[in-house]
């Protein structure tokens, strides 16, 4: 709590500690290593929220793999996505015939990923699977199959470990629920 003490003051509570996250990411990396044995998957990190998770996850996967990044902008407010997705940064390489793992920070309504999955499926990948650190199943608006998820969390707005509010808090090592006074103060 020491290094980011000022940022921690904006949290209502800590939901997941760095130790819990590290353990879950390690287990997930081991599972992906087993499931993709003999393959060379392409991991697509979704900028910017998934960057911290992505960097930790790839180091827990004991396979040859490729790293790619996409940036998407979803029209909507800062705390809710509309599902209308625009690709801001596309892949640099062709994914035809590749086993793709889309690495996201959090699945909320599912709108962003279900749209992105459709886009990637038109590009003739051998397979497209979804990996997320956090899942809020209670908030789902569209059906979405999530193959790998570290934590199911309640319906609360969380920050830290890559997740932001207004570009802040991404560098918190733990994940916490943002205090509601932060939204009201900044409105
Ligand atoms: P979806 O399209 O599934 O509703 O939204 C997914 C995106 O919404 C995530 O990639 C993330 O950018 C944002 N999001 C959803 N819930 C949260 C949350 O609790 N905290 C933060 N920081 N972003 C969230």
GROMACS .gro file of C-alpha atoms and ligand atoms in nm:
model
  211
    1UNK     CA    1   0.000   0.000   0.000
    2UNK     CA    2   0.300   0.228   0.050
    3UNK     CA    3   0.414   0.317  -0.304
    4UNK     CA    4   0.075   0.429  -0.436
    5UNK     CA    5  -0.069   0.558  -0.110
    6UNK     CA    6  -0.236   0.862  -0.266
    7UNK     CA    7  -0.418   0.658  -0.528
    8UNK     CA    8  -0.536   0.411  -0.266
    9UNK     CA    9  -0.721   0.689  -0.085
   10UNK     CA   10  -0.971   0.699  -0.373
   11UNK     CA   11  -1.073   0.336  -0.319
   12UNK     CA   12  -1.374   0.220  -0.124
   13UNK     CA   13  -1.211  -0.116  -0.066
   14UNK     CA   14  -0.955  -0.357  -0.209
   15UNK     CA   15  -1.124  -0.638  -0.396
   16UNK     CA   16  -0.826  -0.844  -0.510
   17UNK     CA   17  -0.473  -0.823  -0.376
   18UNK     CA   18  -0.161  -0.851  -0.589
   19UNK     CA   19  -0.093  -1.193  -0.434
   20UNK     CA   20  -0.437  -1.325  -0.527
   21UNK     CA   21  -0.395  -1.189  -0.880
   22UNK     CA   22  -0.047  -1.335  -0.919
   23UNK     CA   23  -0.163  -1.680  -0.810
   24UNK     CA   24  -0.463  -1.676  -1.046
   25UNK     CA   25  -0.256  -1.555  -1.342
   26UNK     CA   26  -0.001  -1.830  -1.281
   27UNK     CA   27  -0.274  -2.098  -1.278
   28UNK     CA   28  -0.427  -1.955  -1.593
   29UNK     CA   29  -0.089  -1.956  -1.769
   30UNK     CA   30  -0.041  -2.321  -1.675
   31UNK     CA   31  -0.387  -2.410  -1.808
   32UNK     CA   32  -0.328  -2.231  -2.139
   33UNK     CA   33   0.010  -2.406  -2.166
   34UNK     CA   34  -0.164  -2.744  -2.132
   35UNK     CA   35  -0.457  -2.658  -2.362
   36UNK     CA   36  -0.237  -2.522  -2.643
   37UNK     CA   37   0.034  -2.788  -2.623
   38UNK     CA   38   0.199  -2.828  -2.966
   39UNK     CA   39   0.052  -2.500  -3.092
   40UNK     CA   40   0.188  -2.149  -3.130
   41UNK     CA   41  -0.099  -1.924  -3.024
   42UNK     CA   42  -0.129  -1.556  -3.104
   43UNK     CA   43  -0.218  -1.356  -2.794
   44UNK     CA   44  -0.394  -1.031  -2.874
   45UNK     CA   45  -0.381  -0.780  -2.589
   46UNK     CA   46  -0.653  -0.518  -2.591
   47UNK     CA   47  -0.502  -0.177  -2.524
   48UNK     CA   48  -0.479  -0.023  -2.282
   49UNK     CA   49  -0.657  -0.192  -1.991
   50UNK     CA   50  -0.523  -0.544  -2.051
   51UNK     CA   51  -0.155  -0.446  -2.073
   52UNK     CA   52  -0.056  -0.525  -1.714
   53UNK     CA   53  -0.245  -0.857  -1.714
   54UNK     CA   54  -0.106  -0.943  -2.059
   55UNK     CA   55   0.254  -0.878  -1.951
   56UNK     CA   56   0.216  -1.106  -1.649
   57UNK     CA   57   0.018  -1.376  -1.831
   58UNK     CA   58   0.259  -1.427  -2.123
   59UNK     CA   59   0.539  -1.493  -1.875
   60UNK     CA   60   0.337  -1.778  -1.722
   61UNK     CA   61   0.280  -1.952  -2.056
   62UNK     CA   62   0.548  -2.206  -2.145
   63UNK     CA   63   0.491  -2.218  -2.521
   64UNK     CA   64   0.619  -2.034  -2.826
   65UNK     CA   65   0.366  -1.757  -2.883
   66UNK     CA   66   0.314  -1.436  -3.076
   67UNK     CA   67   0.210  -1.108  -2.916
   68UNK     CA   68  -0.021  -0.867  -3.093
   69UNK     CA   69  -0.217  -0.565  -2.976
   70UNK     CA   70  -0.540  -0.402  -3.076
   71UNK     CA   71  -0.695  -0.081  -2.953
   72UNK     CA   72  -1.067  -0.038  -2.974
   73UNK     CA   73  -1.281   0.252  -2.878
   74UNK     CA   74  -1.628   0.192  -2.758
   75UNK     CA   75  -1.873   0.475  -2.782
   76UNK     CA   76  -2.032   0.545  -2.447
   77UNK     CA   77  -1.963   0.707  -2.112
   78UNK     CA   78  -1.646   0.643  -1.915
   79UNK     CA   79  -1.813   0.379  -1.698
   80UNK     CA   80  -2.043   0.207  -1.952
   81UNK     CA   81  -1.977   0.079  -2.302
   82UNK     CA   82  -2.234   0.109  -2.581
   83UNK     CA   83  -2.119  -0.194  -2.780
   84UNK     CA   84  -2.052   0.015  -3.087
   85UNK     CA   85  -1.688  -0.062  -3.139
   86UNK     CA   86  -1.433   0.107  -3.360
   87UNK     CA   87  -1.089  -0.042  -3.423
   88UNK     CA   88  -0.838   0.231  -3.343
   89UNK     CA   89  -0.530   0.014  -3.384
   90UNK     CA   90  -0.556  -0.302  -3.587
   91UNK     CA   91  -0.335  -0.612  -3.590
   92UNK     CA   92   0.000  -0.582  -3.765
   93UNK     CA   93  -0.007  -0.942  -3.892
   94UNK     CA   94  -0.242  -1.180  -4.067
   95UNK     CA   95  -0.411  -1.431  -3.834
   96UNK     CA   96  -0.528  -1.676  -4.101
   97UNK     CA   97  -0.500  -2.030  -3.967
   98UNK     CA   98  -0.375  -1.915  -3.626
   99UNK     CA   99  -0.505  -2.003  -3.280
  100UNK     CA  100  -0.600  -1.669  -3.134
  101UNK     CA  101  -0.646  -1.577  -2.768
  102UNK     CA  102  -0.799  -1.235  -2.712
  103UNK     CA  103  -0.674  -1.102  -2.377
  104UNK     CA  104  -0.905  -0.850  -2.211
  105UNK     CA  105  -0.910  -0.688  -1.868
  106UNK     CA  106  -1.280  -0.723  -1.792
  107UNK     CA  107  -1.600  -0.848  -1.951
  108UNK     CA  108  -1.898  -0.643  -1.846
  109UNK     CA  109  -2.197  -0.629  -2.085
  110UNK     CA  110  -2.002  -0.848  -2.330
  111UNK     CA  111  -2.081  -0.607  -2.614
  112UNK     CA  112  -1.721  -0.507  -2.688
  113UNK     CA  113  -1.588  -0.862  -2.708
  114UNK     CA  114  -1.880  -1.014  -2.893
  115UNK     CA  115  -1.833  -0.750  -3.162
  116UNK     CA  116  -1.457  -0.795  -3.171
  117UNK     CA  117  -1.491  -1.173  -3.186
  118UNK     CA  118  -1.715  -1.143  -3.492
  119UNK     CA  119  -1.458  -0.918  -3.660
  120UNK     CA  120  -1.175  -1.165  -3.588
  121UNK     CA  121  -1.376  -1.465  -3.705
  122UNK     CA  122  -1.412  -1.310  -4.051
  123UNK     CA  123  -1.031  -1.321  -4.075
  124UNK     CA  124  -1.015  -1.702  -4.092
  125UNK     CA  125  -0.833  -1.774  -3.767
  126UNK     CA  126  -0.821  -2.147  -3.679
  127UNK     CA  127  -0.978  -2.061  -3.342
  128UNK     CA  128  -1.066  -1.751  -3.139
  129UNK     CA  129  -1.090  -1.781  -2.760
  130UNK     CA  130  -1.152  -1.516  -2.498
  131UNK     CA  131  -0.929  -1.469  -2.194
  132UNK     CA  132  -1.029  -1.221  -1.928
  133UNK     CA  133  -0.890  -1.132  -1.591
  134UNK     CA  134  -1.227  -1.022  -1.451
  135UNK     CA  135  -1.583  -1.111  -1.539
  136UNK     CA  136  -1.905  -0.946  -1.422
  137UNK     CA  137  -2.154  -1.214  -1.531
  138UNK     CA  138  -2.451  -1.033  -1.374
  139UNK     CA  139  -2.408  -0.746  -1.620
  140UNK     CA  140  -2.411  -0.947  -1.942
  141UNK     CA  141  -2.634  -0.803  -2.217
  142UNK     CA  142  -2.534  -1.039  -2.496
  143UNK     CA  143  -2.436  -1.405  -2.475
  144UNK     CA  144  -2.060  -1.445  -2.488
  145UNK     CA  145  -1.858  -1.759  -2.435
  146UNK     CA  146  -1.558  -1.677  -2.216
  147UNK     CA  147  -1.311  -1.966  -2.227
  148UNK     CA  148  -1.071  -1.839  -1.962
  149UNK     CA  149  -1.151  -1.612  -1.670
  150UNK     CA  150  -0.954  -1.555  -1.349
  151UNK     CA  151  -1.219  -1.394  -1.126
  152UNK     CA  152  -1.595  -1.340  -1.129
  153UNK     CA  153  -1.667  -1.015  -0.950
  154UNK     CA  154  -1.980  -0.833  -0.831
  155UNK     CA  155  -2.131  -0.537  -1.012
  156UNK     CA  156  -1.899  -0.258  -0.898
  157UNK     CA  157  -1.666  -0.025  -1.085
  158UNK     CA  158  -1.311  -0.144  -1.027
  159UNK     CA  159  -0.971   0.005  -1.099
  160UNK     CA  160  -0.607  -0.099  -1.074
  161UNK     CA  161  -0.381  -0.359  -1.237
  162UNK     CA  162  -0.435  -0.190  -1.575
  163UNK     CA  163  -0.796  -0.081  -1.525
  164UNK     CA  164  -0.859   0.291  -1.519
  165UNK     CA  165  -1.105   0.562  -1.440
  166UNK     CA  166  -1.035   0.860  -1.663
  167UNK     CA  167  -0.684   0.716  -1.733
  168UNK     CA  168  -0.596   0.707  -1.361
  169UNK     CA  169  -0.526   0.410  -1.132
  170UNK     CA  170  -0.386   0.176  -1.400
  171UNK     CA  171  -0.059   0.153  -1.205
  172UNK     CA  172  -0.213   0.026  -0.880
  173UNK     CA  173  -0.076  -0.324  -0.817
  174UNK     CA  174  -0.404  -0.439  -0.653
  175UNK     CA  175  -0.763  -0.416  -0.779
  176UNK     CA  176  -1.007  -0.206  -0.583
  177UNK     CA  177  -1.359  -0.068  -0.597
  178UNK     CA  178  -1.345   0.302  -0.677
  179UNK     CA  179  -1.516   0.518  -0.419
  180UNK     CA  180  -1.838   0.662  -0.567
  181UNK     CA  181  -1.739   1.011  -0.449
  182UNK     CA  182  -1.475   1.009  -0.726
  183UNK     CA  183  -1.741   1.005  -1.002
  184UNK     CA  184  -1.945   1.277  -0.833
  185UNK     CA  185  -1.642   1.498  -0.763
  186UNK     CA  186  -1.528   1.484  -1.123
  187UNK     CA  187  -1.867   1.548  -1.285
  188LIG     P1  188  -1.834  -0.441  -2.216
  188LIG     O1  189  -1.842  -0.413  -2.362
  188LIG     O2  190  -1.815  -0.586  -2.182
  188LIG     O3  191  -1.954  -0.382  -2.145
  188LIG     O4  192  -1.717  -0.354  -2.159
  188LIG     C1  193  -1.589  -0.393  -2.149
  188LIG     C2  194  -1.503  -0.272  -2.123
  188LIG     O5  195  -1.568  -0.179  -2.033
  188LIG     C3  196  -1.376  -0.310  -2.053
  188LIG     O6  197  -1.273  -0.343  -2.144
  188LIG     C4  198  -1.343  -0.186  -1.973
  188LIG     O7  199  -1.274  -0.095  -2.054
  188LIG     C5  200  -1.478  -0.126  -1.940
  188LIG     N1  201  -1.522  -0.165  -1.804
  188LIG     C6  202  -1.628  -0.241  -1.771
  188LIG     N2  203  -1.639  -0.256  -1.637
  188LIG     C7  204  -1.535  -0.187  -1.585
  188LIG     C8  205  -1.491  -0.165  -1.449
  188LIG     O8  206  -1.546  -0.211  -1.348
  188LIG     N3  207  -1.378  -0.089  -1.436
  188LIG     C9  208  -1.311  -0.035  -1.541
  188LIG     N4  209  -1.203   0.037  -1.516
  188LIG     N5  210  -1.350  -0.055  -1.670
  188LIG    C10  211  -1.460  -0.130  -1.690
   0.00000   0.00000   0.00000
